[in-house]
Coordinates of C-alpha atoms and ligand atoms in Angstrom, one line a residue:
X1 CA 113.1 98.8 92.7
X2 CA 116.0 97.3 94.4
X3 CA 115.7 96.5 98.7
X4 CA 116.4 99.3 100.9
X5 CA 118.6 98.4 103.7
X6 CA 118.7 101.1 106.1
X7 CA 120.9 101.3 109.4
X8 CA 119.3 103.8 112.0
X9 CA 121.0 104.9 115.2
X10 CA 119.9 106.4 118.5
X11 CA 121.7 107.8 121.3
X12 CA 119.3 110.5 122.2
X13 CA 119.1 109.5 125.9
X14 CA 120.5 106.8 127.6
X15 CA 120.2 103.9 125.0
X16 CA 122.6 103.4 122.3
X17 CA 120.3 101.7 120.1
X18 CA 121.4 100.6 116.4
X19 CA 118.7 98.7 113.7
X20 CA 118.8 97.1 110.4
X21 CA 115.7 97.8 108.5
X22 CA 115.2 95.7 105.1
X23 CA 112.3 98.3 103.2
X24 CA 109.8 98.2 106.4
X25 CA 111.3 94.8 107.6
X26 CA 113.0 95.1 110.9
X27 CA 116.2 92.4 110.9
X28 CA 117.9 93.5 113.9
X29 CA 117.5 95.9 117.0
X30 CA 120.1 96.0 118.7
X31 CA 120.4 98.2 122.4
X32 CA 123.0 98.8 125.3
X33 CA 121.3 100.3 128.1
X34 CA 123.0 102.2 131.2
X35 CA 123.0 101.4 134.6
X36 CA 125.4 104.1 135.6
X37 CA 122.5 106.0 136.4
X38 CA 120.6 104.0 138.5
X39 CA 122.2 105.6 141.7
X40 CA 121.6 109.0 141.1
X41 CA 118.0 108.9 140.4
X42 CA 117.5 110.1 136.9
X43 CA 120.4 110.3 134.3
X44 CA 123.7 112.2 134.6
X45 CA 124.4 113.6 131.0
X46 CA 127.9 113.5 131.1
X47 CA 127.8 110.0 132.2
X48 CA 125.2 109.1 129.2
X49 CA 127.6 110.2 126.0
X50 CA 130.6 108.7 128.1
X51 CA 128.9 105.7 127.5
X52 CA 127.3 106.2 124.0
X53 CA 131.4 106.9 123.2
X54 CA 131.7 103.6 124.5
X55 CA 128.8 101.5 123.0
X56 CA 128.2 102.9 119.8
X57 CA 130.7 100.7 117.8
X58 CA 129.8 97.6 119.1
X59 CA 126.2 98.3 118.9
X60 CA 126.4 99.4 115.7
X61 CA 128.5 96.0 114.7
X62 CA 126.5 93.5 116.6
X63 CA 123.3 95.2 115.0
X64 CA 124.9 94.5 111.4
X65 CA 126.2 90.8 112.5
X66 CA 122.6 90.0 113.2
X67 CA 120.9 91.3 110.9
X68 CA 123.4 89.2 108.5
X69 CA 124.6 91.7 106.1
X70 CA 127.6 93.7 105.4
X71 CA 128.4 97.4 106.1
X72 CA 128.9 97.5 102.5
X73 CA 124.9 96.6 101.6
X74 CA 123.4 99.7 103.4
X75 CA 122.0 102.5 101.7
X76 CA 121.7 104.8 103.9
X77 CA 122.2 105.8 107.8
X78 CA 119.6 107.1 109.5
X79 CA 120.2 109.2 113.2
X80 CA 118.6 111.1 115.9
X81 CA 119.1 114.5 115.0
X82 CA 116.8 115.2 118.1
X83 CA 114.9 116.1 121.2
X84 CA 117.0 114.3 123.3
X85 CA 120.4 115.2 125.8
X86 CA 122.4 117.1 123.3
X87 CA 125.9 115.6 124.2
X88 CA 124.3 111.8 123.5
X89 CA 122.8 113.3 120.3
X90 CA 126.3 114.3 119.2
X91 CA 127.4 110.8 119.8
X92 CA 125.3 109.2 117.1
X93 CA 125.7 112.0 115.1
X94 CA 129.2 112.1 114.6
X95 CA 129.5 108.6 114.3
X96 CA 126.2 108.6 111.8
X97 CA 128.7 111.5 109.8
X98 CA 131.4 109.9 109.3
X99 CA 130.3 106.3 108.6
X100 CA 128.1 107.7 106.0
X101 CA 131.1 109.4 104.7
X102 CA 132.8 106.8 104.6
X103 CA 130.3 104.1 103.0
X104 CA 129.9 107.3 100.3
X105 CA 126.2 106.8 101.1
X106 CA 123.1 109.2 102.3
X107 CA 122.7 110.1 105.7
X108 CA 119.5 110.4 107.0
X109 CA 118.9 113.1 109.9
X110 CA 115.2 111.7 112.2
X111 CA 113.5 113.7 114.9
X112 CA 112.8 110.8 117.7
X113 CA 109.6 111.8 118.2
X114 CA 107.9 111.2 115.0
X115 CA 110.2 108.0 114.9
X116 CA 108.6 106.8 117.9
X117 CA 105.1 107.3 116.6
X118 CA 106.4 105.8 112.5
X119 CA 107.3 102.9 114.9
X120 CA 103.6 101.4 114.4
X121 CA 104.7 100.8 111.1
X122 CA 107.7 98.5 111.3
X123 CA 107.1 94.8 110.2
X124 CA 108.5 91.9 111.6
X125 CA 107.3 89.8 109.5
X126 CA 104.3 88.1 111.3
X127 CA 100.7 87.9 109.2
X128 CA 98.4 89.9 111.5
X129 CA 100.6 93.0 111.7
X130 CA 98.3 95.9 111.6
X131 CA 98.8 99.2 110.9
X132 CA 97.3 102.7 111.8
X133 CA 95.3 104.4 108.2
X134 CA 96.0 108.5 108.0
X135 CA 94.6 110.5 109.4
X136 CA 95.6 108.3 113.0
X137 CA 96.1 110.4 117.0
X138 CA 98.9 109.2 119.1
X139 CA 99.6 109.7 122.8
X140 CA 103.3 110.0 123.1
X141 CA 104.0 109.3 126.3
X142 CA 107.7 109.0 127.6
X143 CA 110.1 110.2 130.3
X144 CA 110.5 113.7 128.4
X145 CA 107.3 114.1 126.3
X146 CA 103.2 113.5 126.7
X147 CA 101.5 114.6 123.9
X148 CA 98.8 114.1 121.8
X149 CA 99.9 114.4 118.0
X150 CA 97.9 113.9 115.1
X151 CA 99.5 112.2 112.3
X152 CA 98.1 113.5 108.7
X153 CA 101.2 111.5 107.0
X154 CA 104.1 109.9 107.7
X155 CA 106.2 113.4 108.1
X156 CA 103.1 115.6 108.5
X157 CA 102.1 115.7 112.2
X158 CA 100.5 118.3 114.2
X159 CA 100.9 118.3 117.9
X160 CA 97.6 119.1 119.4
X161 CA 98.2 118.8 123.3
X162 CA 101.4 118.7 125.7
X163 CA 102.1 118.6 129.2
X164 CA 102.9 122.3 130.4
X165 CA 105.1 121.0 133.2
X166 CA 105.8 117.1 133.9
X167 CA 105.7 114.8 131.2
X168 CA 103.5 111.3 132.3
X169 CA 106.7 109.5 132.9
X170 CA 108.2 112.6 135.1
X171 CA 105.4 111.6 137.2
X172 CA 105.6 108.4 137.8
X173 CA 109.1 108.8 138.0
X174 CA 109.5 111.7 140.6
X175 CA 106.6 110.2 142.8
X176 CA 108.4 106.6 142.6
X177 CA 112.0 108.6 143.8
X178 CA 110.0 109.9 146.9
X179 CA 108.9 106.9 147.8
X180 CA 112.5 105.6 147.9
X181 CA 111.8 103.3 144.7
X182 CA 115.5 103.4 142.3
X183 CA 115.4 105.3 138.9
X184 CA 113.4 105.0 136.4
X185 CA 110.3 104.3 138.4
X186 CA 107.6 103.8 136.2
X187 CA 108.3 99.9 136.1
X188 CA 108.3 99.6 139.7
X189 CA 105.1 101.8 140.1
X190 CA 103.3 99.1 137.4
X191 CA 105.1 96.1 139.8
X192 CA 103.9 97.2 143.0
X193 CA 100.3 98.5 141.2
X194 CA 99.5 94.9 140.5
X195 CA 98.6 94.1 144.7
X196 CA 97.6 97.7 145.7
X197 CA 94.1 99.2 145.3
X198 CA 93.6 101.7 142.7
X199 CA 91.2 103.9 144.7
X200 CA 92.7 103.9 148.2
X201 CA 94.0 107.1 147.9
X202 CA 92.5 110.7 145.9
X203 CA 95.0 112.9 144.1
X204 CA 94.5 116.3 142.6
X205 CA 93.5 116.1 138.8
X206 CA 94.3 118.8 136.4
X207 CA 91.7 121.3 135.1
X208 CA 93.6 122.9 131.9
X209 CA 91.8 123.6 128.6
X210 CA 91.7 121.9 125.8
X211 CA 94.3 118.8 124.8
X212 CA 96.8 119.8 126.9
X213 CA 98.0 117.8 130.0
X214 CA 99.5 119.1 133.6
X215 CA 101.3 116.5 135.7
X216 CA 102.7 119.3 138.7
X217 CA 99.9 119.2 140.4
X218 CA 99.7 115.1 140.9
X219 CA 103.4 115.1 141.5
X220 CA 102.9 117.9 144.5
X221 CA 99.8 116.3 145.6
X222 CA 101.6 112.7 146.0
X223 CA 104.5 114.5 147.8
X224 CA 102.4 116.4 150.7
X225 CA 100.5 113.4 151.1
X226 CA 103.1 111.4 151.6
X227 CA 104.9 113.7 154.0
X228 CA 101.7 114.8 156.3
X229 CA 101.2 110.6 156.7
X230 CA 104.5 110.1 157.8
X231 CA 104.2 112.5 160.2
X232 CA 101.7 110.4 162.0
X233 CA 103.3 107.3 160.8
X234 CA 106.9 106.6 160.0
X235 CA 106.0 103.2 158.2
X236 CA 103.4 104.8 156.1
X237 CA 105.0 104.6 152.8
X238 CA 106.3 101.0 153.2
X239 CA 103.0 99.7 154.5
X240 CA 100.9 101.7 151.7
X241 CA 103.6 101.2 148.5
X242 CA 100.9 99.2 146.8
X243 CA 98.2 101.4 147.2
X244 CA 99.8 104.3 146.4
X245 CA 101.6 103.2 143.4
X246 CA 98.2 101.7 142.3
X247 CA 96.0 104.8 143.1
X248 CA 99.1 106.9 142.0
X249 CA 98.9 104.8 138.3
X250 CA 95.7 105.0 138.1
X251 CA 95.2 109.0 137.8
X252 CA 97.7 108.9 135.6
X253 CA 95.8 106.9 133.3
X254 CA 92.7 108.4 133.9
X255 CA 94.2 111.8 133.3
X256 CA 96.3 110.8 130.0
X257 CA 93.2 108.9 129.1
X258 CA 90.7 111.9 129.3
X259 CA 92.3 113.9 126.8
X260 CA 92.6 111.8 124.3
X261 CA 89.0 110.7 124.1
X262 CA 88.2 114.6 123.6
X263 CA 91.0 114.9 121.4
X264 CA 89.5 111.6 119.2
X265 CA 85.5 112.5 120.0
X266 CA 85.9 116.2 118.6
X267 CA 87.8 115.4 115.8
X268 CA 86.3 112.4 114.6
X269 CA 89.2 109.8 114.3
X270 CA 88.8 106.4 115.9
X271 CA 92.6 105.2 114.5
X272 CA 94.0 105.6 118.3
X273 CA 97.8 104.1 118.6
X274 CA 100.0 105.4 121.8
X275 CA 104.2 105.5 122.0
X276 CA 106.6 106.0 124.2
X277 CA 108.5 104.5 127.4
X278 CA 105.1 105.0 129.2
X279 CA 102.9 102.8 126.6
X280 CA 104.8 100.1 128.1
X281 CA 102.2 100.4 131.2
X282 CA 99.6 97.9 131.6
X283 CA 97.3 99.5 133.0
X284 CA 97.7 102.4 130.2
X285 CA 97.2 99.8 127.3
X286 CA 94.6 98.3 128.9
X287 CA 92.5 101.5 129.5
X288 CA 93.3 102.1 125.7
X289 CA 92.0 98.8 124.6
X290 CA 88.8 98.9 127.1
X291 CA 88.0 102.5 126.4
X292 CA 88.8 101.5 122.6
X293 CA 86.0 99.0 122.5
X294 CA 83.5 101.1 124.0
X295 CA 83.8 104.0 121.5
X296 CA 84.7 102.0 118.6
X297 CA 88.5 102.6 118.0
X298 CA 91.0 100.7 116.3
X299 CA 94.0 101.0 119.1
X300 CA 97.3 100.2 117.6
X301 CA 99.8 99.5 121.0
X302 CA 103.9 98.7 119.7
X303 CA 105.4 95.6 121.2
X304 CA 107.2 96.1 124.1
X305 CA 110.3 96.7 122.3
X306 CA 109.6 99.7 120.4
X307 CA 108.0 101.7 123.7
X308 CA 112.0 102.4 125.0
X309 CA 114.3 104.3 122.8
X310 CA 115.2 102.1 120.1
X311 CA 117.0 102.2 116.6
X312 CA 114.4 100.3 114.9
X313 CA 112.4 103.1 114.7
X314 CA 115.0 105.2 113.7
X315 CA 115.6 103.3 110.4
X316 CA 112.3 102.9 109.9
X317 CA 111.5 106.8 109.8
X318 CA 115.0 106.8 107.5
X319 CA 113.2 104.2 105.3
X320 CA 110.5 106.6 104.3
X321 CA 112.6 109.3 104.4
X322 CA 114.6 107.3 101.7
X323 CA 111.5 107.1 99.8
X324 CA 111.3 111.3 99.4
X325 CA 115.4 111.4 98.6
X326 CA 114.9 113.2 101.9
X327 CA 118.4 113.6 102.8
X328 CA 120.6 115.4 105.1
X329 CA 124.1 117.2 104.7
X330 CA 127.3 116.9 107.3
X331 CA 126.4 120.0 108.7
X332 CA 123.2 118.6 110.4
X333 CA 123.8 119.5 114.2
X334 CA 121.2 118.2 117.0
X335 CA 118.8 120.3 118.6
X336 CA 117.4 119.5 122.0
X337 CA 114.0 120.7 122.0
X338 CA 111.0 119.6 120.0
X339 CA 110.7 121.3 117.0
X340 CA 107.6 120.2 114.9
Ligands
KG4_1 O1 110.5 106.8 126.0 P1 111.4 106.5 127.1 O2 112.1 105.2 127.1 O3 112.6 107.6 127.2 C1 112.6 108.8 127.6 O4 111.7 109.6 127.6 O5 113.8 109.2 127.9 O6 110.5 106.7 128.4 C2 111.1 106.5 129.7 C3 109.9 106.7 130.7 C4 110.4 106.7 132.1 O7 109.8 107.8 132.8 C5 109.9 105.4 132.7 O8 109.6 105.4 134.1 C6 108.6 105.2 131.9 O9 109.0 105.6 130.6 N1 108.2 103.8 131.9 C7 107.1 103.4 132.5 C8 107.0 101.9 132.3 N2 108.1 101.6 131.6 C9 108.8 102.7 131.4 N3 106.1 104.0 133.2 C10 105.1 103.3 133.7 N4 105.0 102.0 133.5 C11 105.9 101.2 132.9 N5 105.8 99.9 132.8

């Protein structure tokens, strides 16, 4: 059979991301992030498609310049069709539409988040690439989602715990804004983490049943803490943003953590991998590894590049979705929530 050269494109959020995917081999990735947002504390919608309108085509060109091959070689394009911000889904959409149209080639449609879990199973090309064997849990843990899915096949997956409020990245996220940190916050949680003590201060943990996760009551907990200190204190946050962000980070871990060793124990699977903005967390990929080792998992953690929004993994779904002639028609319009 001849190469598959797939071009996948994501605009779900605030990344325009576009990717070159050679079968499973990843030859470029290319992303244009947003700062826009960065001053009003989360992102603005109407401000993210402005800029996907902006970023798309040269994303989409520099992605083919490095991957070194001409528009005329793909065969196919592969897009978000959703969860995501349904104006930036439209973005990629439209553009995936008509450049499909006009290559007279398949278009792909790709829900982002079994993309971000099919990530584990882009090559770069390196000898020691691993990859997760069916039946395989992942924690998907991003600013939107924290789930625990378990993946019977590449398109067959089962979600078998969510958050029924906050997702893990809300949390660190909201707590972060209240402690006057700039948006997203989750980085500078991890950065100030690194000097603080992880058991200075106690926050509520959830008691829900079964897989599923509950990040409201942490996110309140954090908040009246924080207020019923500065009462007594005005300085309290800036003297204590280490220890909280490292005590803060820590139940975080400890509660995503929790779950998924019930989830693996009662079912049986040791193939553990995790996704998401939020697997970009130290602290979360080391508990995974530790906890990994004592109960005899193989963990499977992406590179640092595939935890954010990207459009490798987008053309990596649309290269097994190539595989099944699984193909979509024009009239493919996003959809916002998660649907699987
Ligand atoms: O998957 P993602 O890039 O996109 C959306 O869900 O939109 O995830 C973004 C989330 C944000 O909440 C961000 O704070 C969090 O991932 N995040 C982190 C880290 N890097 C990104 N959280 C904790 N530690 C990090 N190092």
């Amino acid at each position: 059979m001849s190469d598959i050269y797939i071009l996948g494109i994501e605009s779900s959020c605030d990344d325009t991301s576009a990717a070159v995917i050679k079968n499973n081999l990843l030859l470029s990735n290319v992303t244009a992030g947003q700062a826009v947002h960065e001053k009003y504390g989360g992102v603005v919608p109407e401000l993210a498609s402005r800029a996907h309108q902006q970023n798309i085509i040269p994303v989409v060109q520099e992605a083919l310049r490095a991957a070194g091959i001409d528009k005329s070689k793909l065969s196919a394009i592969a897009f978000t069709r959703g969860p995501g911000l349904l104006g930036s889904l439209l973005v990629g959409a439209s553009f995936a539409k008509g450049f499909a149209q006009a290559l007279e080639i398949p278009l792909i449609e790709v829900d982002h988040l079994q993309a971000h879990v099919l990530a584990h199973f882009i090559s770069q090309g390196q000898e020691d690439e691993k990859k997760p064997d069916f039946p395989f849990l992942c924690l998907m843990v991003s600013g939107g989602n924290s789930q625990i899915i378990l993946v019977k096949s590449y398109f067959d997956m089962e979600i078998i715990g969510q958050t029924i409020d906050d997702a893990a990245g809300e949390a660190f996220d909201k707590c972060a804004k209240v402690m006057g940190l700039p948006y997203p916050g989750g980085p500078h949680i991890e950065r100030l983490a690194k000097t603080g003590d992880p058991s200075a201060f106690k926050f509520s943990k959830p008691q829900i049943a079964g897989y599923d996760y509950s990040f409201s009551g942490l996110k309140t907990s954090f908040l009246y803490l924080l207020r019923d200190k500065t009462k007594e204190d005005t300085t309290f946050v800036r003297d204590n943003q280490s220890d909280l962000s490292a005590s803060l980070q820590a139940t975080i871990v400890d509660i995503l953590m929790k779950k998924l060793v019930e989830a693996a124990k009662d079912l049986k699977i040791s193939e553990i991998a995790v996704a998401g903005g939020v697997s970009a967390n130290t602290a979360l990929r080391n508990a995974m590894l530790k906890t990994g080792r004592k109960l005899g998992w193989r963990v499977y953690i992406p590179p640092f590049s595939f935890t954010t929004d990207n459009g490798a993994m987008i053309a990596i779904a649309g290269y097994y979705k190539y595989l099944n002639k699984n193909f979509c028609d024009l009239s493919a319009t996003p959809y916002a929530r998660v649907t699987f």
